[in-house]
Short mmCIF file of C-alpha atoms and ligand atoms in Angstrom, two decimals:
data_model
loop_
_atom_site.label_atom_id
_atom_site.label_comp_id
_atom_site.label_asym_id
_atom_site.label_seq_id
_atom_site.Cartn_x
_atom_site.Cartn_y
_atom_site.Cartn_z
CA MET A 28 18.42 -16.77 8.50
CA ASN A 29 18.88 -18.43 5.15
CA ASN A 30 17.51 -17.02 1.82
CA VAL A 31 16.47 -13.71 3.25
CA THR A 32 16.80 -10.43 1.17
CA LYS A 33 17.47 -7.48 3.39
CA ILE A 34 16.71 -4.04 2.13
CA ARG A 35 17.58 -1.17 4.38
CA VAL A 36 15.57 2.13 4.42
CA ASN A 37 17.20 5.29 5.57
CA ALA A 38 14.48 7.76 6.22
CA SER A 39 13.57 9.69 9.43
CA GLY A 40 13.45 6.22 10.84
CA CYS A 41 15.96 3.64 9.52
CA TYR A 42 14.82 0.04 9.25
CA ASP A 43 15.27 -3.34 7.64
CA ILE A 44 12.86 -4.94 5.28
CA LEU A 45 13.35 -8.71 5.42
CA LEU A 46 11.89 -10.74 2.57
CA GLY A 47 11.95 -14.57 2.11
CA SER A 48 9.85 -17.64 1.62
CA GLY A 49 8.76 -19.64 4.57
CA ILE A 50 10.32 -17.31 7.20
CA LEU A 51 7.30 -16.52 9.35
CA GLN A 52 8.04 -18.85 12.10
CA GLU A 53 11.38 -17.15 12.54
CA ILE A 54 9.96 -13.67 13.03
CA GLY A 55 10.53 -13.76 16.81
CA LYS A 56 14.34 -13.96 16.18
CA ALA A 57 14.30 -11.08 13.70
CA VAL A 58 12.31 -8.94 16.17
CA SER A 59 14.50 -10.03 19.15
CA GLU A 60 17.61 -8.82 17.16
CA ARG A 61 16.10 -5.26 16.92
CA PHE A 62 13.76 -4.88 19.92
CA SER A 63 14.36 -5.15 23.64
CA LYS A 64 11.96 -7.61 25.36
CA CYS A 65 8.57 -5.82 25.39
CA SER A 66 4.89 -6.20 24.92
CA ILE A 67 3.71 -6.44 21.29
CA ALA A 68 0.01 -5.60 20.37
CA ILE A 69 -0.93 -7.42 17.19
CA LEU A 70 -3.55 -5.87 14.88
CA SER A 71 -4.88 -8.45 12.30
CA ASP A 72 -8.09 -9.30 10.55
CA ASP A 73 -10.49 -12.20 10.73
CA LYS A 74 -9.22 -13.84 7.65
CA VAL A 75 -5.43 -13.55 8.26
CA PHE A 76 -5.28 -14.06 12.02
CA PRO A 77 -6.79 -17.62 11.94
CA ILE A 78 -4.21 -18.74 9.31
CA TYR A 79 -0.98 -16.95 10.64
CA GLY A 80 -1.70 -15.54 14.03
CA GLU A 81 -0.59 -18.41 16.18
CA THR A 82 2.69 -18.88 14.16
CA VAL A 83 3.61 -15.26 14.79
CA MET A 84 2.49 -15.17 18.42
CA GLU A 85 4.35 -18.38 19.33
CA SER A 86 7.52 -17.25 17.58
CA LEU A 87 7.46 -13.90 19.51
CA ARG A 88 6.53 -15.60 22.75
CA ASN A 89 9.56 -18.16 22.26
CA GLU A 90 11.79 -15.11 22.19
CA GLY A 91 10.41 -13.74 25.48
CA PHE A 92 7.89 -11.09 24.16
CA THR A 93 4.50 -10.66 25.75
CA VAL A 94 1.95 -10.66 22.90
CA THR A 95 -1.74 -9.47 22.71
CA SER A 96 -4.01 -9.52 19.66
CA TYR A 97 -6.88 -7.52 18.31
CA VAL A 98 -8.71 -8.89 15.34
CA ILE A 99 -10.91 -6.80 13.18
CA PRO A 100 -13.41 -7.72 10.28
CA ASN A 101 -11.47 -7.95 7.08
CA GLY A 102 -11.89 -5.38 4.31
CA GLU A 103 -11.67 -1.65 3.67
CA ALA A 104 -14.96 -0.97 5.64
CA SER A 105 -12.87 -1.60 8.81
CA LYS A 106 -10.41 1.11 8.04
CA ASN A 107 -12.23 3.71 10.04
CA LEU A 108 -11.98 5.78 13.31
CA ASP A 109 -14.30 3.39 15.27
CA THR A 110 -12.05 0.39 14.58
CA LEU A 111 -9.04 2.46 15.33
CA THR A 112 -10.51 3.48 18.61
CA GLY A 113 -11.22 -0.14 19.43
CA PHE A 114 -7.54 -1.08 18.85
CA ILE A 115 -6.33 1.85 20.80
CA ASN A 116 -8.62 0.95 23.81
CA HIS A 117 -7.25 -2.68 23.49
CA MET A 118 -3.66 -1.25 23.73
CA ALA A 119 -4.55 0.83 26.80
CA ASP A 120 -6.27 -2.13 28.49
CA ALA A 121 -3.13 -4.29 27.65
CA HIS A 122 -0.95 -1.63 29.43
CA ILE A 123 1.05 -1.05 26.31
CA THR A 124 3.74 1.56 27.12
CA ARG A 125 6.13 3.71 25.17
CA THR A 126 8.76 1.10 25.06
CA ASP A 127 6.28 -1.53 23.61
CA ALA A 128 5.22 -2.00 19.98
CA VAL A 129 2.42 -2.65 17.49
CA LEU A 130 2.63 -5.37 14.88
CA ALA A 131 0.41 -5.25 11.79
CA LEU A 132 -0.31 -8.78 10.46
CA GLY A 133 -2.27 -8.55 7.29
CA GLY A 134 -2.82 -6.45 4.12
CA GLY A 135 -2.79 -2.81 3.56
CA VAL A 136 -5.91 -2.12 5.60
CA VAL A 137 -4.50 -3.63 8.83
CA GLY A 138 -1.00 -2.17 7.90
CA ASP A 139 -2.29 1.36 7.44
CA MET A 140 -4.48 1.27 10.57
CA ALA A 141 -1.85 -0.31 12.91
CA GLY A 142 0.73 2.28 11.68
CA PHE A 143 -1.63 5.14 12.39
CA ALA A 144 -2.51 3.77 15.82
CA ALA A 145 1.25 3.39 16.64
CA SER A 146 1.83 6.97 15.45
CA ILE A 147 -0.67 8.46 17.90
CA PHE A 148 -0.80 6.09 20.92
CA LEU A 149 1.19 7.79 23.73
CA ARG A 150 2.31 10.26 21.00
CA GLY A 151 3.98 7.57 19.04
CA ILE A 152 5.39 4.02 19.64
CA LYS A 153 7.28 1.65 17.37
CA TYR A 154 5.63 -0.79 15.01
CA ILE A 155 6.39 -3.68 12.76
CA GLN A 156 4.74 -4.48 9.41
CA VAL A 157 4.11 -8.16 8.56
CA PRO A 158 2.48 -7.75 4.98
CA THR A 159 0.43 -10.71 3.85
CA THR A 160 -0.89 -9.38 0.52
CA LEU A 161 1.15 -8.63 -2.52
CA LEU A 162 -0.03 -5.05 -2.36
CA ALA A 163 1.13 -4.63 1.23
CA ALA A 164 4.45 -6.34 0.44
CA VAL A 165 5.36 -4.10 -2.51
CA ASP A 166 3.73 -0.85 -1.32
CA SER A 167 1.81 -0.17 1.69
CA SER A 168 4.17 -1.73 4.33
CA VAL A 169 7.11 0.38 3.22
CA GLY A 170 7.46 4.14 3.57
CA GLY A 171 5.39 5.07 6.61
CA LYS A 172 2.21 6.34 5.16
CA THR A 173 -0.47 5.50 7.68
CA ALA A 174 -4.17 6.36 7.67
CA VAL A 175 -7.87 5.61 8.14
CA ASP A 176 -10.82 6.55 5.84
CA ILE A 177 -13.64 8.91 6.71
CA SER A 178 -16.94 9.42 4.99
CA ALA A 179 -15.51 12.44 3.19
CA GLY A 180 -12.77 10.37 1.56
CA LYS A 181 -9.97 7.77 1.67
CA ASN A 182 -7.02 8.11 3.93
CA LEU A 183 -7.97 11.55 5.04
CA ILE A 184 -6.80 11.13 8.54
CA GLY A 185 -3.27 9.85 8.89
CA ALA A 186 0.40 10.46 9.66
CA PHE A 187 3.89 9.69 8.36
CA HIS A 188 5.27 7.15 10.77
CA GLN A 189 7.98 4.82 9.55
CA PRO A 190 7.88 1.15 10.77
CA SER A 191 10.87 -0.16 12.68
CA LEU A 192 10.83 -3.48 10.78
CA VAL A 193 9.09 -4.91 7.76
CA TYR A 194 8.96 -8.73 7.74
CA CYS A 195 7.61 -10.29 4.62
CA ASP A 196 7.11 -14.03 4.17
CA SER A 197 6.11 -14.44 0.49
CA ASP A 198 4.69 -17.89 1.15
CA THR A 199 1.72 -16.08 2.86
CA LEU A 200 0.66 -14.96 -0.65
CA GLN A 201 -0.24 -18.55 -1.41
CA THR A 202 -3.47 -18.36 0.68
CA LEU A 203 -4.69 -15.15 -1.04
CA ASP A 204 -7.86 -15.15 -3.18
CA PRO A 205 -6.70 -14.86 -6.75
CA SER A 206 -8.55 -11.44 -6.99
CA VAL A 207 -6.49 -10.03 -4.08
CA LEU A 208 -3.27 -11.39 -5.51
CA ARG A 209 -4.18 -9.67 -8.77
CA ASP A 210 -4.83 -6.41 -6.91
CA GLY A 211 -1.20 -6.39 -5.89
CA PHE A 212 -0.12 -6.72 -9.42
CA ALA A 213 -1.85 -3.39 -10.17
CA GLU A 214 0.77 -1.71 -7.89
CA VAL A 215 3.61 -3.81 -9.38
CA ILE A 216 2.63 -2.64 -12.90
CA LYS A 217 2.35 0.87 -11.56
CA TYR A 218 6.07 0.72 -10.52
CA GLY A 219 7.02 -0.49 -14.04
CA VAL A 220 5.12 2.38 -15.71
CA ILE A 221 6.40 5.16 -13.46
CA LEU A 222 10.02 4.20 -12.90
CA ASP A 223 11.23 0.82 -14.42
CA LYS A 224 10.36 -0.20 -17.92
CA ASP A 225 12.40 -3.44 -17.51
CA LEU A 226 10.04 -4.43 -14.57
CA PHE A 227 7.04 -3.57 -16.79
CA GLN A 228 8.46 -5.99 -19.40
CA VAL A 229 9.19 -8.70 -16.75
CA VAL A 230 5.70 -8.72 -15.44
CA SER A 231 3.78 -8.06 -18.65
CA ARG A 232 3.06 -11.82 -18.99
CA PRO A 233 1.18 -13.09 -15.96
CA GLY A 234 2.72 -15.98 -14.05
CA GLN A 235 6.19 -15.75 -15.66
CA ALA A 236 8.24 -13.72 -13.09
CA ASP A 237 9.78 -14.94 -9.83
CA ILE A 238 7.61 -13.30 -7.13
CA ASN A 239 10.39 -12.82 -4.69
CA ILE A 240 12.46 -10.99 -7.32
CA VAL A 241 9.47 -8.87 -8.24
CA ILE A 242 8.69 -8.00 -4.63
CA ALA A 243 12.29 -7.12 -3.97
CA ARG A 244 12.52 -4.90 -7.08
CA CYS A 245 9.22 -3.04 -6.13
CA ILE A 246 10.48 -2.50 -2.54
CA SER A 247 13.81 -1.24 -3.80
CA ILE A 248 12.05 1.40 -6.05
CA LYS A 249 9.87 2.39 -3.15
CA ARG A 250 12.78 2.71 -0.82
CA ASP A 251 14.55 4.96 -3.28
CA VAL A 252 11.54 7.16 -3.74
CA VAL A 253 10.86 7.30 0.13
CA GLU A 254 14.50 8.23 0.79
CA ALA A 255 14.39 11.00 -1.78
CA ASP A 256 11.07 12.45 -0.68
CA GLU A 257 9.73 10.90 2.53
CA PHE A 258 7.15 13.45 3.25
CA ASP A 259 5.64 13.60 -0.25
CA ARG A 260 6.56 17.04 -1.40
CA GLY A 261 7.66 16.05 -4.88
CA MET A 262 8.67 12.92 -6.61
CA ARG A 263 6.91 10.51 -4.10
CA GLY A 264 3.77 11.79 -5.91
CA LEU A 265 4.85 9.54 -8.81
CA LEU A 266 3.61 6.57 -6.62
CA ASN A 267 0.12 8.01 -7.01
CA PHE A 268 -0.03 7.07 -10.76
CA GLY A 269 -3.57 5.82 -11.19
CA HIS A 270 -4.45 6.62 -7.55
CA THR A 271 -6.25 10.12 -7.88
CA LEU A 272 -8.86 8.67 -10.13
CA GLY A 273 -8.56 5.21 -8.51
CA HIS A 274 -9.45 6.72 -5.12
CA ALA A 275 -12.33 8.53 -6.74
CA ILE A 276 -13.53 5.31 -8.07
CA GLU A 277 -13.21 3.57 -4.72
CA LYS A 278 -15.10 6.28 -3.07
CA GLN A 279 -17.98 6.37 -5.66
CA SER A 280 -18.34 2.62 -5.33
CA ASN A 281 -18.59 2.91 -1.62
CA TYR A 282 -15.42 0.86 -1.43
CA THR A 283 -16.96 -2.17 -3.21
CA VAL A 284 -14.34 -1.65 -5.92
CA THR A 285 -11.13 -2.73 -4.15
CA HIS A 286 -8.06 -0.55 -4.04
CA GLY A 287 -5.99 -2.45 -6.60
CA SER A 288 -8.89 -2.80 -9.08
CA ALA A 289 -9.56 0.86 -8.81
CA VAL A 290 -5.84 1.69 -9.40
CA ALA A 291 -5.98 -0.54 -12.38
CA LYS A 292 -8.98 1.50 -13.86
CA GLY A 293 -7.22 4.83 -12.66
CA MET A 294 -4.07 3.94 -14.59
CA VAL A 295 -5.93 3.38 -17.81
CA ILE A 296 -7.78 6.72 -17.33
CA ALA A 297 -4.51 8.34 -16.56
CA ALA A 298 -2.94 7.01 -19.73
CA ARG A 299 -5.95 8.20 -21.74
CA ILE A 300 -5.71 11.61 -20.14
CA GLY A 301 -1.95 11.72 -20.87
CA ALA A 302 -2.71 11.18 -24.60
CA ALA A 303 -5.40 13.82 -24.54
CA TYR A 304 -2.97 16.21 -22.71
CA GLY A 305 -0.55 15.89 -25.61
CA MET A 306 1.81 13.25 -24.19
CA PRO A 307 2.64 9.83 -25.90
CA ASP A 308 -0.29 7.34 -25.80
CA TYR A 309 0.46 4.35 -23.56
CA THR A 310 -3.21 3.38 -23.16
CA GLU A 311 -2.99 0.27 -25.30
CA GLU A 312 0.29 -1.02 -23.77
CA ILE A 313 -0.89 -0.58 -20.16
CA SER A 314 -4.43 -1.82 -20.91
CA ARG A 315 -3.23 -4.98 -22.65
CA VAL A 316 -1.19 -6.09 -19.65
CA LEU A 317 -3.94 -5.20 -17.09
CA VAL A 318 -6.51 -7.15 -19.13
CA ASP A 319 -4.06 -10.11 -19.32
CA TYR A 320 -3.96 -10.13 -15.51
CA GLY A 321 -7.81 -10.27 -15.61
CA PHE A 322 -8.53 -6.71 -14.53
CA ASP A 323 -11.81 -5.06 -15.58
CA ILE A 324 -10.51 -1.76 -16.87
CA THR A 325 -13.89 -0.18 -17.59
CA CYS A 326 -15.01 2.84 -15.57
CA PRO A 327 -18.59 2.78 -14.36
CA TYR A 328 -18.59 6.53 -13.42
CA ASN A 329 -18.75 9.56 -15.65
CA ALA A 330 -16.58 12.73 -15.71
CA GLU A 331 -18.67 14.66 -13.17
CA GLN A 332 -18.87 11.79 -10.69
CA LEU A 333 -15.12 11.16 -10.80
CA TYR A 334 -14.34 14.88 -10.64
CA ALA A 335 -16.73 15.36 -7.52
CA ALA A 336 -14.88 12.44 -5.78
CA ALA A 337 -11.43 13.66 -6.81
CA LEU A 338 -12.12 16.99 -5.23
CA SER A 339 -11.98 15.48 -1.78
CA ASP A 340 -8.74 13.57 -2.61
CA LYS A 341 -5.92 14.55 -0.18
CA LYS A 342 -3.59 15.01 -3.13
CA ARG A 343 -5.44 18.15 -4.11
CA SER A 344 -3.69 21.39 -3.21
CA GLY A 345 -5.86 24.50 -3.27
CA SER A 346 -7.80 24.46 -6.55
CA ASP A 347 -5.10 22.27 -8.21
CA ILE A 348 -4.91 18.56 -8.79
CA THR A 349 -1.56 16.84 -9.75
CA LEU A 350 -2.01 14.09 -12.19
CA ILE A 351 0.82 11.58 -12.97
CA LEU A 352 1.01 11.02 -16.64
CA PRO A 353 3.35 8.68 -18.72
CA ARG A 354 6.05 10.59 -20.60
CA GLU A 355 7.62 7.39 -21.70
CA MET A 356 7.35 3.75 -20.38
CA GLY A 357 9.31 3.81 -17.10
CA ALA A 358 9.23 7.54 -16.71
CA CYS A 359 6.14 9.63 -15.70
CA SER A 360 5.78 13.27 -14.87
CA LEU A 361 3.82 15.13 -12.23
CA GLU A 362 1.37 17.48 -14.08
CA LYS A 363 -0.26 20.11 -11.77
CA MET A 364 -3.38 21.61 -13.25
CA PRO A 365 -6.53 23.38 -12.13
CA ALA A 366 -9.13 20.85 -10.99
CA THR A 367 -11.54 22.16 -13.59
CA ARG A 368 -8.98 21.16 -16.28
CA VAL A 369 -9.13 17.56 -14.95
CA LEU A 370 -12.91 17.76 -15.43
CA GLU A 371 -12.35 18.96 -19.09
CA LEU A 372 -9.87 16.14 -19.69
CA LEU A 373 -12.20 13.53 -18.39
CA LYS A 374 -15.00 14.73 -20.67
CA GLN A 375 -12.48 14.92 -23.54
CA ILE A 376 -11.79 11.19 -23.20
CA GLY A 377 -15.43 10.40 -23.31
CA LEU A 378 -16.18 9.70 -19.55
P1 LIG B 424 -6.69 -5.75 2.53
O1 LIG B 424 -5.83 -5.47 3.67
O2 LIG B 424 -8.17 -5.51 2.71
O3 LIG B 424 -6.58 -7.33 2.19
C1 LIG B 424 -7.36 -7.86 1.08
C2 LIG B 424 -8.09 -9.20 1.60
O4 LIG B 424 -7.14 -10.17 1.66
C3 LIG B 424 -8.70 -9.11 2.94
O5 LIG B 424 -9.94 -9.71 2.87
C4 LIG B 424 -7.76 -9.83 3.85
O6 LIG B 424 -8.35 -10.42 4.93
C5 LIG B 424 -7.20 -10.81 2.92
N1 LIG B 424 -5.86 -11.42 3.19
C6 LIG B 424 -4.83 -10.64 3.44
N2 LIG B 424 -3.74 -11.45 3.49
C7 LIG B 424 -4.18 -12.71 3.30
C8 LIG B 424 -3.52 -13.93 3.17
N3 LIG B 424 -2.16 -14.07 3.27
N4 LIG B 424 -4.27 -15.11 2.88
C9 LIG B 424 -5.60 -14.94 2.81
N5 LIG B 424 -6.29 -13.73 2.81
C10 LIG B 424 -5.58 -12.66 3.04
O7 LIG B 424 -6.32 -5.07 1.23
P2 LIG B 424 -4.86 -4.74 0.54
O8 LIG B 424 -5.19 -4.82 -0.91
O9 LIG B 424 -3.76 -5.52 1.04
O10 LIG B 424 -4.65 -3.24 0.92
C11 LIG B 424 -5.41 -2.09 0.45
C12 LIG B 424 -5.35 -1.03 1.42
O11 LIG B 424 -3.94 -0.59 1.39
C13 LIG B 424 -6.12 0.20 1.01
O12 LIG B 424 -6.75 0.68 2.22
C14 LIG B 424 -5.08 1.22 0.61
O13 LIG B 424 -5.58 2.56 0.74
C15 LIG B 424 -3.91 0.81 1.32
N6 LIG B 424 -2.68 1.32 0.68
C16 LIG B 424 -1.78 1.97 1.45
C17 LIG B 424 -0.60 2.32 0.90
C18 LIG B 424 0.51 3.09 1.75
O14 LIG B 424 1.45 3.49 1.25
N7 LIG B 424 0.14 3.22 3.15
C19 LIG B 424 -0.26 2.01 -0.40
C20 LIG B 424 -1.16 1.35 -1.19
C21 LIG B 424 -2.38 0.90 -0.63
N1 LIG B 425 1.52 4.47 -1.90
C1 LIG B 425 1.87 5.79 -2.21
C2 LIG B 425 3.05 6.18 -1.24
O1 LIG B 425 3.53 5.59 -0.42
O2 LIG B 425 3.37 7.32 -1.36
#
């Protein structure tokens, strides 16, 4: 295939990430090179499937795969156990076996759910990620974190299960709502702050950077982090910059604030906490870029509300919470502290 960037991930499962423009109709060939002929159960949502479903199914069928599809309502509200059960029943009805595969066609919601379904169906089958949002392309489709939400909190039921292929056609981003595209930039900016100050500079002016180069850079950073700490026992925690408080905001809003928008707010709060904690103050630098992208960086919740929601975050260990705070641009540190200290800091910054 022409103009395809290939990035290899060597984790408990080794796989290729293929990235290019206008490559969706060739997905069948890429799958065929890596999978024996089998049945593939596609999970997608009701916005993505009508646009891209037929292209993917036809390409797979042309290569001899048997394809079924299960389409769920779009949005975070679908990322739950009921939807998961529906998809699993679909796979059972379609006689999916251990040598068959799941394919996630969509954003992070579909990707997280399809990956989790693949991790538990028949004690684990292969799956393919086909990310169609910027957030999924740069973050959720890579690294094998899969999950669903429950009422107690976000992503509280899940598993580590690496995909067998990630196939990203960046042209699919052209049909995104601008606000969804912007959400993806929250994660891109996150990579810049935590590990790559050059990337932060490159993306600091909206609309200037080549999207394929940006996606490839983010994927490479994530690949390096996942290879160093696949099971999130140390430095993978850096990827949670803005997420502990972001998840708290998502939960408090009953998921009406989207993940990317919540992460943007969470990054600003983390920068402010960093300054209150005695680290250099990057609030202005990070806020300016986020505002230029059009993010609303205000937080509608007070310290107690955020603290209550953060207590059910899966990143809490015992009575401690680890916050990711900027030490310098492109270098953050993991700061483990008693949860009550987080409450104090939230109050100290005026929330
Ligand atoms: P999403 O999957 O809900 O997609 C956002 C919206 O865009 C949906 O309405 C969807 O239908 C629509 N859409 C998707 N692709 C489209 C396209 N090409 N054209 C038109 N519309 C399209 O949300 P998201 O922002 O992609 O992902 C957020 C989820 O990802 C959250 O649940 C979050 O927890 C999860 N996440 C997981 C990881 C991980 O490592 N597993 C990392 C970051 C985020
Ligand atoms: N998105 C956070 C992680 O993959 O660890």
